[in-house]
Amino acid sequence: MKSTTNKKGRKPSLYVQTAEKIMDEIKRRKLRPHDPVPSEGELAKLYDVSRMTAKLALGILAEQGIVYRLARRGTFLSASYEDGNNEQENNWSDVAGANTAAEEAAEQAVKKRIAMVFPNMDDYTARIIASAEEEARKSNCHLLIRISKDKEDESDCLQELYDDQIDGIILYPRGRKRCSEKVLKLNLLNYPLVIIDRIFREVHIDCVYHDHYQGTYNLTEYLIGKGHSEIGYISMSFDGVTSREDRYMGYVQAMLDNDLSIISNNIFLQCTEDYMNDLNACNSQLETYIRNNPSLTAVVCTDDYLATACLYTAFHMGVTVPEQLSIVGFSDIQLASLLPVPLTTARQTTERLGQAAVSLLLKRMEDSREGAITIKVNTSIVERSSVRTIEKTGSH
């Protein structure tokens, strides 16, 4: 089918041009009534356009009665279609020649559908969802929420959303050490997918995450500014979790930049996660660490849960916080402000995280050709009561 121009002499929008190409493809393949028409994903790849553009193009053909669509099954050639039908050609020319304002109105009428997949729901993830939902509304998008029970269920969720022709997905793969096979496949298909709060160094993929390195760097410098020089660090095993690696490197660099010695005994990077079973109990590993490092005046913990366990372990040992040991965490979970000694920590700004993830996803859905984009969201220090200031003694 020959390309047309609209009434103002301008070239039709991209989805109208794509609809013309689909008509040509139907003729080229000699499709008959009720034969399947290529899917949005196939068309997007065939014509090097976004899935949204392909969706709008099929929408035009459906309005003209040229194709019909069945949920979960796909798009099919209408029973009334006859190859070369002049009446349909004339109707099509009217649609293709519509003015630009009408085209824009039609595009706005089709709401984009995006989804967020989370491993669970808690205060932290709920705040991310709230900010993402607000941003989605501003962009005239429907937002769906899916909770995946485990890694296998996560893959099933992603496949179902893809099959349901959801326009893009935001995934929070908390706890995952490596990029899943399903995510890799969707990435290879150039499907709009944004990872939040985690980066996978083995694959180039869009992601939005907190600046863990700078956050811990700032926390360590905060302690140094409070007069501490004997500062320890506690973490669970890295196990390929990039946020843990980045936080530790932030601590190390801050110590080096302030000409402070990094003493191996002061660093404990193999703490098992048994403390999660009873946060207010005395943890044997943390007890050993504190007892073996009596010169420490402060310790940086890789997250707030570990900091909470360290706090209660110190209590059980008779070590006062912050008088004898200052403790800082990372994340600012709800529990941090409710502890017997409220915790100083690095706050992860969920509002910015959700907004940035939706904005980046929409950018991809608009057919952006840029390479993988990484957006780092800054953290901020929340001062509470778990850090004391060490007064410097001067000579008289």
XYZ file of C-alpha atoms in Angstrom:
396
model
C 0.000 0.000 0.000
C 1.320 3.396 -0.927
C 2.116 5.859 1.817
C -0.352 8.714 2.214
C -0.201 12.182 3.668
C -2.623 13.826 6.042
C -4.822 16.817 5.238
C -2.088 19.243 6.235
C 0.317 17.628 3.790
C 2.422 16.055 6.505
C 3.544 12.466 6.686
C 1.301 10.232 8.842
C 2.524 9.323 12.314
C 4.721 6.276 12.777
C 1.917 3.961 13.893
C -0.170 4.893 10.830
C 2.812 4.128 8.590
C 3.242 0.832 10.447
C -0.410 -0.036 9.847
C 0.181 0.454 6.119
C 3.163 -1.876 6.267
C 1.092 -4.516 8.094
C -1.478 -4.365 5.274
C 1.303 -4.925 2.763
C 2.573 -7.842 4.868
C -0.916 -9.401 4.947
C -1.001 -9.276 1.145
C 2.565 -10.503 0.790
C 1.863 -13.537 2.960
C -1.489 -14.098 1.193
C -3.253 -14.467 4.515
C -6.837 -15.703 4.468
C -9.693 -14.881 6.872
C -8.990 -16.083 10.444
C -5.286 -16.587 9.709
C -3.052 -15.234 12.525
C -1.478 -11.836 11.933
C 2.073 -11.219 13.291
C 2.080 -10.258 16.985
C 3.056 -6.865 18.385
C 6.464 -8.223 19.311
C 7.058 -9.645 15.822
C 5.911 -6.445 14.153
C 8.069 -4.310 16.432
C 11.103 -6.354 15.475
C 10.145 -6.573 11.783
C 9.686 -2.811 11.357
C 12.142 -1.649 14.029
C 9.480 0.152 16.057
C 8.303 -0.023 19.676
C 5.657 -2.486 20.857
C 3.392 0.475 21.593
C 3.662 1.649 17.971
C 2.808 -1.875 16.769
C -0.118 -2.005 19.204
C -1.537 1.288 17.934
C -1.133 0.149 14.322
C -3.073 -3.071 14.983
C -5.668 -0.964 16.796
C -6.309 1.041 13.630
C -6.747 -2.155 11.593
C -9.117 -3.544 14.229
C -11.231 -0.370 14.096
C -11.489 -0.778 10.328
C -12.638 -4.382 10.723
C -9.552 -5.677 8.911
C -8.351 -7.708 11.902
C -9.805 -8.869 15.199
C -7.999 -9.561 18.483
C -8.505 -12.293 21.052
C -7.093 -12.000 24.576
C -4.107 -14.306 25.166
C -4.421 -15.729 21.644
C -3.342 -12.932 19.346
C -4.547 -11.028 16.285
C -6.337 -12.615 13.301
C -7.478 -11.533 9.861
C -11.156 -10.634 9.789
C -13.673 -12.927 8.075
C -14.866 -9.987 5.958
C -11.413 -9.226 4.589
C -10.791 -9.733 0.869
C -7.448 -9.036 -0.683
C -7.543 -5.830 -2.740
C -11.024 -4.751 -1.597
C -11.394 -1.165 -2.875
C -13.920 -0.117 -0.237
C -11.507 -1.096 2.533
C -8.733 0.728 0.694
C -10.849 3.900 0.624
C -11.773 3.595 4.291
C -8.134 3.058 5.094
C -7.090 6.129 3.155
C -9.523 8.183 5.220
C -7.971 6.908 8.449
C -4.408 7.304 7.207
C -5.173 10.804 5.998
C -6.717 11.958 9.275
C -5.345 15.180 10.679
C -2.507 15.171 13.169
C -4.705 16.199 16.093
C -6.934 13.166 15.579
C -3.911 10.871 15.428
C -2.537 12.257 18.667
C -5.922 11.908 20.344
C -6.141 8.275 19.246
C -2.689 7.558 20.631
C -3.530 9.175 23.955
C -6.735 7.139 24.195
C -4.785 3.878 24.304
C -3.463 3.655 27.868
C -0.141 1.964 28.290
C -0.053 -0.962 30.696
C 3.022 -1.463 32.859
C 3.679 -3.930 35.659
C 5.885 -4.136 38.755
C 7.070 -7.509 40.061
C 8.182 -7.793 43.701
C 9.298 -10.797 45.800
C 7.194 -9.635 48.759
C 5.342 -6.684 50.217
C 6.727 -4.702 53.138
C 7.007 -1.069 54.186
C 9.963 -0.458 51.855
C 8.415 -1.985 48.722
C 5.034 -0.394 49.488
C 6.644 3.036 49.416
C 8.300 2.255 46.071
C 4.937 1.173 44.643
C 3.218 4.325 45.916
C 5.708 6.613 44.163
C 5.635 4.520 40.967
C 1.837 4.540 40.915
C 1.770 8.318 41.203
C 4.227 8.664 38.329
C 2.274 6.161 36.220
C -0.933 8.152 36.693
C 0.764 11.323 35.545
C 1.814 9.469 32.382
C -1.686 8.038 31.773
C -0.562 4.458 32.438
C -2.229 1.506 34.119
C 0.044 -0.021 36.791
C -0.269 -3.709 37.691
C 1.415 -5.249 40.746
C 2.540 -8.883 40.896
C 4.102 -10.634 43.910
C 6.416 -13.536 43.051
C 6.728 -16.275 45.670
C 10.176 -17.469 44.608
C 12.647 -17.288 41.723
C 10.723 -19.823 39.639
C 7.474 -17.956 40.204
C 9.240 -14.738 39.220
C 10.028 -16.211 35.805
C 6.425 -17.378 35.424
C 5.172 -13.889 36.296
C 7.444 -12.294 33.708
C 6.338 -14.745 31.013
C 2.633 -14.246 31.781
C 2.968 -10.475 31.655
C 4.836 -10.704 28.365
C 2.201 -13.051 26.917
C -0.548 -10.678 28.081
C 1.156 -7.965 26.005
C 1.965 -5.743 28.971
C 3.911 -2.814 27.509
C 6.783 -2.884 30.017
C 7.901 -4.356 33.348
C 9.743 -3.044 36.409
C 11.390 -5.892 38.337
C 12.701 -5.865 41.905
C 14.828 -9.053 42.138
C 15.725 -8.735 45.824
C 18.084 -11.455 47.026
C 18.950 -12.640 43.520
C 22.668 -12.994 42.960
C 22.614 -13.444 39.197
C 20.395 -12.307 36.375
C 17.716 -14.919 35.650
C 17.447 -16.658 32.289
C 13.985 -15.145 31.730
C 15.304 -11.612 32.230
C 18.147 -12.313 29.805
C 15.692 -13.541 27.163
C 13.437 -10.501 27.518
C 16.490 -8.253 27.319
C 17.592 -9.933 24.079
C 14.112 -9.308 22.668
C 14.552 -5.595 23.465
C 11.443 -5.817 25.625
C 11.076 -2.750 27.913
C 12.362 -3.997 31.270
C 13.860 -2.016 34.146
C 15.594 -3.566 37.167
C 15.310 -1.645 40.425
C 17.572 -1.660 43.489
C 19.966 -4.190 41.996
C 22.517 -4.254 39.192
C 23.758 -7.313 37.326
C 27.269 -6.716 36.110
C 27.166 -9.694 33.755
C 24.530 -8.100 31.497
C 23.811 -4.634 30.113
C 20.263 -3.824 31.163
C 18.377 -0.719 32.286
C 18.423 -0.301 36.047
C 17.632 2.210 38.764
C 19.300 1.682 42.113
C 20.499 3.522 45.171
C 24.097 4.668 45.243
C 25.234 2.129 47.835
C 28.898 3.065 47.458
C 28.395 6.786 48.081
C 25.865 6.115 50.837
C 28.324 4.093 52.925
C 31.169 6.447 52.054
C 29.104 9.304 53.504
C 28.205 7.290 56.614
C 31.863 6.489 57.282
C 32.872 10.119 56.808
C 30.035 11.089 59.143
C 31.539 8.897 61.868
C 34.993 10.334 61.201
C 33.542 13.817 61.519
C 32.171 12.781 64.915
C 35.730 12.063 66.063
C 35.873 8.289 65.420
C 38.993 6.717 63.913
C 38.671 3.083 65.067
C 35.759 2.173 62.816
C 34.803 -1.418 62.029
C 32.642 -2.942 59.300
C 30.219 -5.887 59.426
C 28.515 -7.561 56.487
C 26.986 -10.802 55.357
C 28.909 -12.697 52.684
C 28.816 -10.775 49.375
C 27.845 -13.850 47.294
C 27.741 -11.707 44.171
C 25.231 -9.236 45.665
C 26.500 -5.982 44.180
C 24.918 -3.715 46.808
C 26.932 -5.437 49.559
C 30.125 -5.118 47.546
C 29.509 -1.438 46.803
C 28.741 -0.585 50.430
C 31.944 -2.220 51.630
C 34.013 -0.411 48.993
C 32.479 2.894 50.111
C 33.663 2.217 53.662
C 37.166 1.281 52.509
C 37.551 4.343 50.294
C 36.339 6.733 52.982
C 38.879 5.313 55.441
C 41.685 5.626 52.882
C 40.706 9.154 51.866
C 40.911 10.206 55.518
C 44.308 8.533 56.071
C 42.889 5.988 58.513
C 44.246 2.462 58.793
C 42.083 -0.414 57.586
C 42.665 -3.139 60.160
C 41.638 -6.621 59.063
C 40.468 -7.633 62.557
C 38.008 -4.737 62.494
C 36.311 -6.110 59.366
C 33.852 -9.031 59.485
C 32.429 -9.975 56.078
C 31.137 -13.497 56.712
C 28.298 -12.982 59.155
C 25.630 -15.625 58.617
C 22.016 -14.468 58.529
C 20.916 -16.479 61.591
C 20.415 -13.187 63.417
C 17.276 -12.634 61.312
C 15.540 -15.393 63.288
C 15.692 -13.341 66.509
C 16.932 -9.786 66.122
C 16.876 -8.942 69.840
C 18.864 -12.000 70.909
C 22.590 -12.150 71.592
C 24.225 -13.304 68.348
C 27.316 -15.451 68.976
C 29.199 -14.263 65.883
C 28.602 -10.593 66.660
C 29.443 -11.176 70.315
C 32.800 -12.667 69.327
C 33.467 -9.778 66.945
C 32.732 -7.099 69.551
C 34.708 -8.896 72.271
C 37.763 -9.332 70.009
C 37.790 -5.643 69.040
C 37.711 -3.646 72.298
C 39.408 -0.631 70.693
C 36.503 -0.034 68.271
C 34.464 3.068 68.978
C 32.109 2.698 65.995
C 30.930 0.092 63.510
C 29.263 0.379 60.108
C 26.718 -2.387 59.415
C 25.747 -3.252 55.846
C 22.023 -2.914 56.585
C 19.616 -1.972 59.362
C 18.701 -5.557 60.279
C 22.339 -6.404 60.935
C 22.758 -3.132 62.835
C 19.734 -4.050 64.989
C 21.238 -7.453 65.804
C 24.548 -5.769 66.639
C 22.764 -3.288 68.910
C 20.955 -5.986 70.922
C 24.089 -8.136 71.104
C 25.975 -5.187 72.614
C 23.147 -4.738 75.156
C 23.386 -8.393 76.200
C 27.161 -8.004 76.611
C 26.786 -4.915 78.791
C 28.317 -2.685 76.090
C 26.442 0.600 76.023
C 25.345 2.226 72.760
C 26.452 4.819 71.837
C 28.649 5.565 74.871
C 30.999 2.614 74.314
C 30.105 1.638 70.752
C 28.442 3.741 68.057
C 26.457 1.801 65.422
C 25.133 2.874 62.015
C 23.050 0.930 59.488
C 21.808 1.305 55.936
C 18.268 1.560 54.431
C 16.233 3.307 57.163
C 13.657 0.576 57.585
C 10.689 1.365 59.832
C 12.258 -0.554 62.724
C 15.297 1.772 62.793
C 13.421 4.598 64.512
C 11.693 2.271 67.013
C 14.746 0.656 68.634
C 15.648 1.336 72.302
C 18.443 3.472 70.863
C 17.064 4.827 67.554
C 19.461 4.026 64.728
C 21.473 6.470 62.658
C 21.371 5.164 59.098
C 21.474 5.948 55.365
C 17.976 6.500 54.039
C 17.112 4.996 50.670
C 14.736 7.436 49.017
C 11.898 5.273 47.706
C 10.041 8.196 46.104
C 12.854 8.939 43.672
C 13.431 5.236 43.004
C 9.838 4.577 41.909
C 9.584 7.752 39.841
C 12.880 7.167 38.045
C 11.993 3.537 37.270
C 8.678 4.487 35.636
C 10.268 7.358 33.692
C 13.038 5.102 32.373
C 10.554 2.387 31.412
C 8.409 4.889 29.491
C 11.534 6.105 27.717
C 12.157 2.547 26.511
C 8.527 2.119 25.492
C 8.846 5.242 23.339
C 11.375 3.374 21.204
C 14.555 4.807 22.714
C 17.670 3.505 20.937
C 20.181 4.341 23.663
C 22.323 1.657 25.218
C 21.586 0.319 28.705
C 20.978 3.175 31.157
C 21.926 3.102 34.831
C 20.385 5.672 37.160
C 21.853 6.073 40.637
C 19.605 7.517 43.336
C 21.322 9.343 46.194
C 20.846 8.384 49.832
C 20.768 10.720 52.816
C 21.970 10.319 56.399
C 19.283 10.177 59.075
C 20.770 11.178 62.422
C 19.334 9.548 65.513
C 20.815 8.445 68.842
C 23.176 5.558 68.047
C 26.293 7.680 67.430
C 28.207 9.722 69.985
C 30.629 12.550 69.355
C 34.182 11.994 70.595
C 35.596 15.276 71.770
C 39.148 15.881 70.632
C 41.541 16.554 73.478
C 43.881 19.442 72.849
C 47.161 20.372 74.514
C 47.199 23.265 77.017
